[in-house]
JSON list of C-alpha atoms and ligand atoms in Angstrom, two decimals:
[
{"chain": "A", "resi": 85, "resn": "UNK", "atom": "CA", "xyz": [-8.12, 0.31, -4.31]},
{"chain": "A", "resi": 86, "resn": "UNK", "atom": "CA", "xyz": [-8.35, 4.06, -3.93]},
{"chain": "A", "resi": 87, "resn": "UNK", "atom": "CA", "xyz": [-6.12, 4.37, -6.98]},
{"chain": "A", "resi": 88, "resn": "UNK", "atom": "CA", "xyz": [-8.64, 2.37, -9.01]},
{"chain": "A", "resi": 89, "resn": "UNK", "atom": "CA", "xyz": [-11.39, 4.78, -7.91]},
{"chain": "A", "resi": 90, "resn": "UNK", "atom": "CA", "xyz": [-9.30, 7.75, -9.04]},
{"chain": "A", "resi": 91, "resn": "UNK", "atom": "CA", "xyz": [-8.67, 6.12, -12.42]},
{"chain": "A", "resi": 92, "resn": "UNK", "atom": "CA", "xyz": [-12.24, 4.88, -12.91]},
{"chain": "A", "resi": 93, "resn": "UNK", "atom": "CA", "xyz": [-13.71, 8.31, -12.22]},
{"chain": "A", "resi": 94, "resn": "UNK", "atom": "CA", "xyz": [-10.97, 10.06, -14.20]},
{"chain": "A", "resi": 95, "resn": "UNK", "atom": "CA", "xyz": [-10.17, 12.35, -11.30]},
{"chain": "A", "resi": 96, "resn": "UNK", "atom": "CA", "xyz": [-7.47, 14.79, -12.26]},
{"chain": "A", "resi": 97, "resn": "UNK", "atom": "CA", "xyz": [-5.01, 14.59, -9.37]},
{"chain": "A", "resi": 98, "resn": "UNK", "atom": "CA", "xyz": [-1.65, 15.67, -10.71]},
{"chain": "A", "resi": 99, "resn": "UNK", "atom": "CA", "xyz": [0.85, 12.80, -10.62]},
{"chain": "A", "resi": 100, "resn": "UNK", "atom": "CA", "xyz": [-1.29, 10.56, -8.44]},
{"chain": "A", "resi": 101, "resn": "UNK", "atom": "CA", "xyz": [-0.50, 6.89, -8.99]},
{"chain": "A", "resi": 102, "resn": "UNK", "atom": "CA", "xyz": [2.48, 7.35, -11.28]},
{"chain": "A", "resi": 103, "resn": "UNK", "atom": "CA", "xyz": [3.61, 3.72, -10.98]},
{"chain": "A", "resi": 104, "resn": "UNK", "atom": "CA", "xyz": [0.05, 2.42, -11.45]},
{"chain": "A", "resi": 105, "resn": "UNK", "atom": "CA", "xyz": [0.04, 0.58, -8.13]},
{"chain": "A", "resi": 106, "resn": "UNK", "atom": "CA", "xyz": [3.29, -1.34, -8.42]},
{"chain": "A", "resi": 107, "resn": "UNK", "atom": "CA", "xyz": [4.66, 0.14, -5.16]},
{"chain": "A", "resi": 108, "resn": "UNK", "atom": "CA", "xyz": [7.40, 2.06, -6.93]},
{"chain": "A", "resi": 109, "resn": "UNK", "atom": "CA", "xyz": [6.54, 5.72, -6.43]},
{"chain": "A", "resi": 110, "resn": "UNK", "atom": "CA", "xyz": [4.55, 6.87, -3.31]},
{"chain": "A", "resi": 111, "resn": "UNK", "atom": "CA", "xyz": [2.73, 9.51, -5.41]},
{"chain": "A", "resi": 112, "resn": "UNK", "atom": "CA", "xyz": [-0.52, 7.97, -4.15]},
{"chain": "A", "resi": 113, "resn": "UNK", "atom": "CA", "xyz": [0.24, 9.03, -0.57]},
{"chain": "A", "resi": 114, "resn": "UNK", "atom": "CA", "xyz": [-2.99, 9.72, 1.32]},
{"chain": "A", "resi": 115, "resn": "UNK", "atom": "CA", "xyz": [-3.50, 10.93, 4.89]},
{"chain": "A", "resi": 116, "resn": "UNK", "atom": "CA", "xyz": [-6.67, 9.60, 6.51]},
{"chain": "A", "resi": 117, "resn": "UNK", "atom": "CA", "xyz": [-8.70, 10.73, 9.49]},
{"chain": "A", "resi": 118, "resn": "UNK", "atom": "CA", "xyz": [-7.98, 8.53, 12.50]},
{"chain": "A", "resi": 119, "resn": "UNK", "atom": "CA", "xyz": [-11.47, 6.99, 12.37]},
{"chain": "A", "resi": 120, "resn": "UNK", "atom": "CA", "xyz": [-11.01, 5.84, 8.75]},
{"chain": "A", "resi": 121, "resn": "UNK", "atom": "CA", "xyz": [-7.38, 4.86, 9.22]},
{"chain": "A", "resi": 122, "resn": "UNK", "atom": "CA", "xyz": [-8.34, 2.50, 12.04]},
{"chain": "A", "resi": 123, "resn": "UNK", "atom": "CA", "xyz": [-10.67, 0.59, 9.70]},
{"chain": "A", "resi": 124, "resn": "UNK", "atom": "CA", "xyz": [-8.10, -0.07, 6.97]},
{"chain": "A", "resi": 125, "resn": "UNK", "atom": "CA", "xyz": [-6.44, -3.43, 6.43]},
{"chain": "A", "resi": 126, "resn": "UNK", "atom": "CA", "xyz": [-3.03, -3.77, 8.06]},
{"chain": "A", "resi": 127, "resn": "UNK", "atom": "CA", "xyz": [-0.10, -2.30, 6.19]},
{"chain": "A", "resi": 128, "resn": "UNK", "atom": "CA", "xyz": [2.29, -4.67, 4.41]},
{"chain": "A", "resi": 129, "resn": "UNK", "atom": "CA", "xyz": [6.05, -4.41, 4.76]},
{"chain": "A", "resi": 130, "resn": "UNK", "atom": "CA", "xyz": [6.32, -3.56, 1.04]},
{"chain": "A", "resi": 131, "resn": "UNK", "atom": "CA", "xyz": [3.87, -0.68, 1.45]},
{"chain": "A", "resi": 132, "resn": "UNK", "atom": "CA", "xyz": [5.70, 0.50, 4.56]},
{"chain": "A", "resi": 133, "resn": "UNK", "atom": "CA", "xyz": [9.02, 0.53, 2.70]},
{"chain": "A", "resi": 134, "resn": "UNK", "atom": "CA", "xyz": [7.64, 2.77, -0.06]},
{"chain": "A", "resi": 135, "resn": "UNK", "atom": "CA", "xyz": [5.56, 4.87, 2.33]},
{"chain": "A", "resi": 136, "resn": "UNK", "atom": "CA", "xyz": [8.74, 5.80, 4.18]},
{"chain": "A", "resi": 137, "resn": "UNK", "atom": "CA", "xyz": [9.74, 7.77, 1.06]},
{"chain": "A", "resi": 138, "resn": "UNK", "atom": "CA", "xyz": [6.49, 9.78, 0.92]},
{"chain": "A", "resi": 139, "resn": "UNK", "atom": "CA", "xyz": [6.63, 13.55, 1.38]},
{"chain": "A", "resi": 140, "resn": "UNK", "atom": "CA", "xyz": [4.87, 14.72, 4.55]},
{"chain": "A", "resi": 141, "resn": "UNK", "atom": "CA", "xyz": [4.54, 11.28, 6.10]},
{"chain": "A", "resi": 142, "resn": "UNK", "atom": "CA", "xyz": [2.24, 11.10, 9.14]},
{"chain": "A", "resi": 143, "resn": "UNK", "atom": "CA", "xyz": [1.06, 8.37, 11.52]},
{"chain": "A", "resi": 144, "resn": "UNK", "atom": "CA", "xyz": [-2.12, 8.10, 9.46]},
{"chain": "A", "resi": 145, "resn": "UNK", "atom": "CA", "xyz": [-0.47, 7.92, 6.04]},
{"chain": "A", "resi": 146, "resn": "UNK", "atom": "CA", "xyz": [-1.10, 5.11, 3.58]},
{"chain": "A", "resi": 147, "resn": "UNK", "atom": "CA", "xyz": [-0.56, 4.50, -0.10]},
{"chain": "A", "resi": 148, "resn": "UNK", "atom": "CA", "xyz": [-3.79, 4.89, -2.05]},
{"chain": "A", "resi": 149, "resn": "UNK", "atom": "CA", "xyz": [-2.97, 2.01, -4.36]},
{"chain": "A", "resi": 150, "resn": "UNK", "atom": "CA", "xyz": [-2.89, -0.38, -1.41]},
{"chain": "A", "resi": 151, "resn": "UNK", "atom": "CA", "xyz": [-6.09, 0.52, 0.45]},
{"chain": "A", "resi": 152, "resn": "UNK", "atom": "CA", "xyz": [-9.71, -0.22, -0.43]},
{"chain": "B", "resi": 67, "resn": "FES", "atom": "FE1", "xyz": [2.89, 4.10, -6.94]},
{"chain": "B", "resi": 67, "resn": "FES", "atom": "FE2", "xyz": [0.94, 3.66, -5.20]},
{"chain": "B", "resi": 67, "resn": "FES", "atom": "S1", "xyz": [0.78, 4.27, -7.23]},
{"chain": "B", "resi": 67, "resn": "FES", "atom": "S2", "xyz": [3.04, 3.38, -4.92]}
]
């Protein structure tokens, strides 16, 4: 997942991935370009539920711990 990339490369993104991918925080909220967004796997209902709580939600928002 994108969260795994952030962890593996020790990227310092303040607060990103606070729940470590357990779908309990939405701190991994990412907004993609339309072209990239269209290539992502479909969103699950569990991701959608948590994504609804993300700050600045857009039509191209996803949770970084759920996309590869
Ligand atoms: Fe918490 Fe993605 S890291 S929902």
